[in-house]
Amino acid sequence: MNGDAAPAPRRALAVGAHPDDIEFGCGATLARWARDGCDVQLLVLTDGSKGTWDADADPGDLATRRRTEQEQAAAALGASAVHHLGRVDGELVDGPSERSEVCRWIRTVRPDVVLGHDPWKRYRLHPDHRRAGFLTLDAVVAARDPLFFTDQPVGAHRPGSVLLFEAEEEDHLEPADEESLAAKIAALLEHRSQWRSTMSIDERAPADERQRQVEAFGGSVRSRMERPGPDGRVRLVEAFKRLDDL
């Protein structure tokens, strides 16, 4: 697998099932590309309204909070825009309506690269992640061919490549550095509603203990990105399955 830095694409569209999925999957890559002049845009498919361990939480309030968190996280990455499909968390389907909407965003943004979930990841538990991956790929096919969704006001667009994160078979590495790693961690920490359930951070803990937890989370993000290079030295990367024959 090659992990040498290539020029950033001109435009990139990352598609995630929930708020925070994109940051976990490809946040450092997007931050580096944005820093290098790429127009990075995000498309979040569900409202995140079930993403809590609190049985008494109001789903509508949580959805509103998570949308705000996603906007703040996107800013931390340097993204220029966040688009929301707004489907109910846990109920995402790969249907004609959803496919049309994702296709429209691909045609509108006209990205050189689309990033999304690998739907073929074995033992993937969350149904939204599986369906988001298939939906993204189905929409890429629809977006490239002009006879799909002919009612749309934008013309067909064929991206140059697709990068699938959380991949079952990794064959492409995007290099990261301390700056892009820091941006990824900062973006993830904007999702404060997910601190307890996803990041093992207790917002109610004493300040020194909470800071220790935040640092431990950052360390875990770093460790997942560390890979030995050809010279044996550890380097920071994000790994993907790359599809070029689109």
mmCIF file of C-alpha atoms in Angstrom:
data_model
loop_
_atom_site.group_PDB
_atom_site.id
_atom_site.type_symbol
_atom_site.label_atom_id
_atom_site.label_comp_id
_atom_site.label_asym_id
_atom_site.label_seq_id
_atom_site.Cartn_x
_atom_site.Cartn_y
_atom_site.Cartn_z
ATOM 1 C CA MET A 1 0.000 0.000 0.000
ATOM 2 C CA ASN A 2 1.238 3.431 -0.931
ATOM 3 C CA GLY A 3 1.207 6.099 1.767
ATOM 4 C CA ASP A 4 3.014 8.904 -0.062
ATOM 5 C CA ALA A 5 1.226 12.229 -0.211
ATOM 6 C CA ALA A 6 -0.424 12.939 -3.556
ATOM 7 C CA PRO A 7 -1.756 16.374 -4.498
ATOM 8 C CA ALA A 8 -5.063 17.154 -2.822
ATOM 9 C CA PRO A 9 -8.118 16.849 -5.058
ATOM 10 C CA ARG A 10 -9.902 20.035 -6.064
ATOM 11 C CA ARG A 11 -13.193 18.938 -4.487
ATOM 12 C CA ALA A 12 -14.150 16.090 -2.159
ATOM 13 C CA LEU A 13 -17.497 14.910 -0.806
ATOM 14 C CA ALA A 14 -17.514 12.692 2.289
ATOM 15 C CA VAL A 15 -20.731 10.801 3.067
ATOM 16 C CA GLY A 16 -21.443 9.505 6.564
ATOM 17 C CA ALA A 17 -24.360 7.689 8.147
ATOM 18 C CA HIS A 18 -24.358 9.776 11.343
ATOM 19 C CA PRO A 19 -22.793 12.926 12.732
ATOM 20 C CA ASP A 20 -19.174 12.010 13.695
ATOM 21 C CA ASP A 21 -18.819 9.027 11.320
ATOM 22 C CA ILE A 22 -16.918 11.076 8.752
ATOM 23 C CA GLU A 23 -14.529 12.447 11.359
ATOM 24 C CA PHE A 24 -13.743 8.959 12.640
ATOM 25 C CA GLY A 25 -13.374 7.510 9.152
ATOM 26 C CA CYS A 26 -11.420 10.153 7.266
ATOM 27 C CA GLY A 27 -11.111 13.316 9.364
ATOM 28 C CA ALA A 28 -7.344 13.689 9.075
ATOM 29 C CA THR A 29 -7.414 13.179 5.320
ATOM 30 C CA LEU A 30 -10.114 15.804 4.879
ATOM 31 C CA ALA A 31 -8.266 18.237 7.152
ATOM 32 C CA ARG A 32 -5.036 17.839 5.181
ATOM 33 C CA TRP A 33 -6.818 18.238 1.866
ATOM 34 C CA ALA A 34 -8.690 21.332 3.075
ATOM 35 C CA ARG A 35 -5.405 22.818 4.290
ATOM 36 C CA ASP A 36 -3.965 22.214 0.812
ATOM 37 C CA GLY A 37 -6.806 24.019 -0.938
ATOM 38 C CA CYS A 38 -9.387 21.284 -1.524
ATOM 39 C CA ASP A 39 -13.058 22.251 -1.301
ATOM 40 C CA VAL A 40 -14.208 19.666 1.279
ATOM 41 C CA GLN A 41 -17.937 19.141 1.781
ATOM 42 C CA LEU A 42 -19.783 16.675 4.022
ATOM 43 C CA LEU A 43 -23.094 14.880 3.554
ATOM 44 C CA VAL A 44 -24.641 13.369 6.701
ATOM 45 C CA LEU A 45 -27.469 10.945 6.007
ATOM 46 C CA THR A 46 -29.284 10.598 9.350
ATOM 47 C CA ASP A 47 -30.205 12.953 12.155
ATOM 48 C CA GLY A 48 -28.350 11.081 14.921
ATOM 49 C CA SER A 49 -31.486 11.182 17.062
ATOM 50 C CA LYS A 50 -30.870 7.796 18.700
ATOM 51 C CA GLY A 51 -27.185 8.312 19.506
ATOM 52 C CA THR A 52 -27.337 8.342 23.293
ATOM 53 C CA TRP A 53 -27.371 6.039 26.314
ATOM 54 C CA ASP A 54 -29.888 8.311 28.051
ATOM 55 C CA ALA A 55 -33.310 6.672 27.832
ATOM 56 C CA ASP A 56 -34.962 9.944 28.871
ATOM 57 C CA ALA A 57 -33.360 12.033 26.116
ATOM 58 C CA ASP A 58 -35.669 13.829 23.709
ATOM 59 C CA PRO A 59 -34.848 12.624 20.147
ATOM 60 C CA GLY A 60 -35.745 15.966 18.601
ATOM 61 C CA ASP A 61 -33.499 17.881 20.980
ATOM 62 C CA LEU A 62 -30.687 15.399 20.394
ATOM 63 C CA ALA A 63 -31.030 15.715 16.608
ATOM 64 C CA THR A 64 -30.800 19.504 16.887
ATOM 65 C CA ARG A 65 -27.759 19.271 19.122
ATOM 66 C CA ARG A 66 -26.006 16.811 16.843
ATOM 67 C CA ARG A 67 -26.576 18.992 13.793
ATOM 68 C CA THR A 68 -24.899 21.883 15.622
ATOM 69 C CA GLU A 69 -22.044 19.620 16.717
ATOM 70 C CA GLN A 70 -21.574 18.459 13.136
ATOM 71 C CA GLU A 71 -21.353 22.030 11.865
ATOM 72 C CA GLN A 72 -18.695 22.818 14.496
ATOM 73 C CA ALA A 73 -16.771 19.634 13.670
ATOM 74 C CA ALA A 74 -16.818 20.465 9.966
ATOM 75 C CA ALA A 75 -15.359 23.886 10.746
ATOM 76 C CA ALA A 76 -12.562 22.233 12.731
ATOM 77 C CA LEU A 77 -11.696 20.145 9.656
ATOM 78 C CA GLY A 78 -11.788 23.149 7.336
ATOM 79 C CA ALA A 79 -14.821 21.917 5.383
ATOM 80 C CA SER A 80 -16.732 24.518 3.405
ATOM 81 C CA ALA A 81 -20.214 23.026 3.855
ATOM 82 C CA VAL A 82 -22.270 20.334 5.576
ATOM 83 C CA HIS A 83 -25.388 18.935 3.935
ATOM 84 C CA HIS A 84 -27.962 16.924 5.877
ATOM 85 C CA LEU A 85 -30.272 14.305 4.399
ATOM 86 C CA GLY A 86 -32.143 14.186 7.714
ATOM 87 C CA ARG A 87 -33.284 10.572 7.681
ATOM 88 C CA VAL A 88 -34.209 9.123 11.080
ATOM 89 C CA ASP A 89 -31.296 7.513 12.919
ATOM 90 C CA GLY A 90 -31.495 3.722 12.674
ATOM 91 C CA GLU A 91 -34.040 3.803 9.839
ATOM 92 C CA LEU A 92 -31.862 4.624 6.827
ATOM 93 C CA VAL A 93 -32.788 2.769 3.639
ATOM 94 C CA ASP A 94 -31.202 2.623 0.206
ATOM 95 C CA GLY A 95 -34.376 3.504 -1.659
ATOM 96 C CA PRO A 96 -35.047 5.508 -4.834
ATOM 97 C CA SER A 97 -35.735 8.721 -2.910
ATOM 98 C CA GLU A 98 -32.526 8.498 -0.868
ATOM 99 C CA ARG A 99 -30.510 7.504 -3.929
ATOM 100 C CA SER A 100 -31.868 10.470 -5.863
ATOM 101 C CA GLU A 101 -30.931 12.897 -3.078
ATOM 102 C CA VAL A 102 -27.370 11.591 -2.683
ATOM 103 C CA CYS A 103 -26.994 11.531 -6.476
ATOM 104 C CA ARG A 104 -28.114 15.165 -6.579
ATOM 105 C CA TRP A 105 -25.476 16.167 -4.054
ATOM 106 C CA ILE A 106 -22.754 14.362 -6.007
ATOM 107 C CA ARG A 107 -23.857 16.106 -9.187
ATOM 108 C CA THR A 108 -24.085 19.460 -7.404
ATOM 109 C CA VAL A 109 -20.749 19.326 -5.552
ATOM 110 C CA ARG A 110 -19.025 17.564 -8.492
ATOM 111 C CA PRO A 111 -16.279 16.009 -6.354
ATOM 112 C CA ASP A 112 -13.104 14.476 -7.716
ATOM 113 C CA VAL A 113 -13.233 12.026 -4.788
ATOM 114 C CA VAL A 114 -16.186 10.594 -2.860
ATOM 115 C CA LEU A 115 -15.504 9.080 0.562
ATOM 116 C CA GLY A 116 -17.879 6.775 2.423
ATOM 117 C CA HIS A 117 -18.453 3.651 4.483
ATOM 118 C CA ASP A 118 -17.329 0.265 3.176
ATOM 119 C CA PRO A 119 -20.637 -1.659 3.008
ATOM 120 C CA TRP A 120 -18.822 -4.981 2.668
ATOM 121 C CA LYS A 121 -17.052 -4.699 6.034
ATOM 122 C CA ARG A 122 -17.565 -8.068 7.734
ATOM 123 C CA TYR A 123 -19.585 -8.217 10.929
ATOM 124 C CA ARG A 124 -20.564 -4.551 10.660
ATOM 125 C CA LEU A 125 -23.231 -4.170 13.325
ATOM 126 C CA HIS A 126 -25.023 -0.888 12.696
ATOM 127 C CA PRO A 127 -27.526 -1.128 9.820
ATOM 128 C CA ASP A 128 -27.137 2.558 8.945
ATOM 129 C CA HIS A 129 -23.433 2.055 8.247
ATOM 130 C CA ARG A 130 -24.084 -0.844 5.879
ATOM 131 C CA ARG A 131 -26.876 0.960 4.075
ATOM 132 C CA ALA A 132 -24.953 4.236 3.911
ATOM 133 C CA GLY A 133 -22.125 2.458 2.104
ATOM 134 C CA PHE A 134 -24.397 0.866 -0.477
ATOM 135 C CA LEU A 135 -26.404 4.066 -0.851
ATOM 136 C CA THR A 136 -23.260 6.088 -1.538
ATOM 137 C CA LEU A 137 -21.998 3.651 -4.158
ATOM 138 C CA ASP A 138 -25.415 3.332 -5.793
ATOM 139 C CA ALA A 139 -25.609 7.124 -5.959
ATOM 140 C CA VAL A 140 -22.140 7.341 -7.543
ATOM 141 C CA VAL A 141 -23.376 5.089 -10.351
ATOM 142 C CA ALA A 142 -26.562 7.126 -10.742
ATOM 143 C CA ALA A 143 -24.671 10.425 -10.723
ATOM 144 C CA ARG A 144 -22.336 9.387 -13.526
ATOM 145 C CA ASP A 145 -25.047 8.193 -15.955
ATOM 146 C CA PRO A 146 -27.273 10.898 -17.477
ATOM 147 C CA LEU A 147 -30.418 8.784 -17.794
ATOM 148 C CA PHE A 148 -30.722 8.372 -14.001
ATOM 149 C CA PHE A 149 -32.896 10.997 -12.314
ATOM 150 C CA THR A 150 -33.332 13.125 -15.441
ATOM 151 C CA ASP A 151 -35.552 15.555 -13.519
ATOM 152 C CA GLN A 152 -32.549 16.918 -11.629
ATOM 153 C CA PRO A 153 -31.389 20.417 -12.626
ATOM 154 C CA VAL A 154 -27.698 19.424 -12.663
ATOM 155 C CA GLY A 155 -25.934 17.293 -15.210
ATOM 156 C CA ALA A 156 -24.240 13.928 -14.766
ATOM 157 C CA HIS A 157 -20.912 13.789 -12.947
ATOM 158 C CA ARG A 158 -18.393 10.957 -12.724
ATOM 159 C CA PRO A 159 -15.969 11.220 -9.753
ATOM 160 C CA GLY A 160 -12.414 10.143 -10.346
ATOM 161 C CA SER A 161 -12.306 7.757 -7.392
ATOM 162 C CA VAL A 162 -14.083 6.502 -4.289
ATOM 163 C CA LEU A 163 -12.322 5.955 -0.963
ATOM 164 C CA LEU A 164 -14.105 3.600 1.453
ATOM 165 C CA PHE A 165 -13.204 4.018 5.109
ATOM 166 C CA GLU A 166 -13.395 1.319 7.810
ATOM 167 C CA ALA A 167 -12.509 -0.934 4.903
ATOM 168 C CA GLU A 168 -12.566 -4.725 4.885
ATOM 169 C CA GLU A 169 -9.662 -4.826 2.413
ATOM 170 C CA GLU A 170 -7.397 -1.794 2.721
ATOM 171 C CA ASP A 171 -5.294 -0.998 -0.320
ATOM 172 C CA HIS A 172 -4.736 2.753 -0.095
ATOM 173 C CA LEU A 173 -3.138 4.917 2.591
ATOM 174 C CA GLU A 174 -3.540 8.664 2.912
ATOM 175 C CA PRO A 175 -0.707 10.191 4.948
ATOM 176 C CA ALA A 176 -1.444 12.399 7.929
ATOM 177 C CA ASP A 177 0.702 14.662 10.072
ATOM 178 C CA GLU A 178 0.490 16.194 13.510
ATOM 179 C CA GLU A 179 -1.607 19.104 12.244
ATOM 180 C CA SER A 180 -4.197 16.972 10.463
ATOM 181 C CA LEU A 181 -4.312 14.520 13.396
ATOM 182 C CA ALA A 182 -4.955 17.423 15.770
ATOM 183 C CA ALA A 183 -7.738 18.686 13.494
ATOM 184 C CA LYS A 184 -9.345 15.237 13.448
ATOM 185 C CA ILE A 185 -9.271 14.978 17.247
ATOM 186 C CA ALA A 186 -10.582 18.534 17.643
ATOM 187 C CA ALA A 187 -13.435 17.782 15.223
ATOM 188 C CA LEU A 188 -14.357 14.594 17.078
ATOM 189 C CA LEU A 189 -14.362 16.390 20.411
ATOM 190 C CA GLU A 190 -16.962 18.815 19.056
ATOM 191 C CA HIS A 191 -19.409 15.892 19.250
ATOM 192 C CA ARG A 192 -19.888 16.349 22.989
ATOM 193 C CA SER A 193 -23.159 14.393 22.988
ATOM 194 C CA GLN A 194 -21.052 11.353 22.107
ATOM 195 C CA TRP A 195 -18.351 11.817 24.741
ATOM 196 C CA ARG A 196 -19.690 9.244 27.173
ATOM 197 C CA SER A 197 -20.917 6.573 24.762
ATOM 198 C CA THR A 198 -18.248 6.740 22.059
ATOM 199 C CA MET A 199 -15.182 8.383 23.568
ATOM 200 C CA SER A 200 -15.250 7.264 27.233
ATOM 201 C CA ILE A 201 -15.227 10.878 28.427
ATOM 202 C CA ASP A 202 -17.409 11.759 31.415
ATOM 203 C CA GLU A 203 -18.428 15.401 31.127
ATOM 204 C CA ARG A 204 -19.448 15.363 34.805
ATOM 205 C CA ALA A 205 -16.052 14.188 36.039
ATOM 206 C CA PRO A 206 -13.697 16.571 37.873
ATOM 207 C CA ALA A 207 -11.735 18.752 35.472
ATOM 208 C CA ASP A 208 -8.416 16.939 35.915
ATOM 209 C CA GLU A 209 -10.008 13.518 35.422
ATOM 210 C CA ARG A 210 -11.963 14.729 32.410
ATOM 211 C CA GLN A 211 -8.779 16.106 30.878
ATOM 212 C CA ARG A 212 -7.085 12.753 31.406
ATOM 213 C CA GLN A 213 -9.963 11.069 29.592
ATOM 214 C CA VAL A 214 -9.781 13.555 26.724
ATOM 215 C CA GLU A 215 -6.058 12.907 26.371
ATOM 216 C CA ALA A 216 -6.621 9.149 26.487
ATOM 217 C CA PHE A 217 -9.179 9.444 23.705
ATOM 218 C CA GLY A 218 -6.754 11.475 21.609
ATOM 219 C CA GLY A 219 -4.122 8.822 22.216
ATOM 220 C CA SER A 220 -6.468 6.094 21.016
ATOM 221 C CA VAL A 221 -7.181 8.034 17.813
ATOM 222 C CA ARG A 222 -3.447 8.410 17.239
ATOM 223 C CA SER A 223 -2.731 4.726 17.869
ATOM 224 C CA ARG A 224 -5.331 3.650 15.313
ATOM 225 C CA MET A 225 -3.571 5.788 12.709
ATOM 226 C CA GLU A 226 -0.039 4.605 13.400
ATOM 227 C CA ARG A 227 1.485 2.239 10.824
ATOM 228 C CA PRO A 228 5.079 1.165 10.189
ATOM 229 C CA GLY A 229 6.519 2.668 7.022
ATOM 230 C CA PRO A 230 8.851 0.969 4.524
ATOM 231 C CA ASP A 231 11.792 2.115 6.624
ATOM 232 C CA GLY A 232 10.261 0.667 9.791
ATOM 233 C CA ARG A 233 9.494 4.075 11.275
ATOM 234 C CA VAL A 234 5.967 4.701 12.554
ATOM 235 C CA ARG A 235 3.928 7.119 10.503
ATOM 236 C CA LEU A 236 0.388 8.478 10.665
ATOM 237 C CA VAL A 237 -2.067 7.403 7.972
ATOM 238 C CA GLU A 238 -5.730 6.772 7.281
ATOM 239 C CA ALA A 239 -6.465 3.568 5.385
ATOM 240 C CA PHE A 240 -9.073 3.018 2.677
ATOM 241 C CA LYS A 241 -10.285 0.717 -0.056
ATOM 242 C CA ARG A 242 -9.872 2.693 -3.283
ATOM 243 C CA LEU A 243 -12.147 2.286 -6.283
ATOM 244 C CA ASP A 244 -10.944 3.935 -9.493
ATOM 245 C CA ASP A 245 -12.850 2.161 -12.258
ATOM 246 C CA LEU A 246 -15.984 4.263 -12.025
#
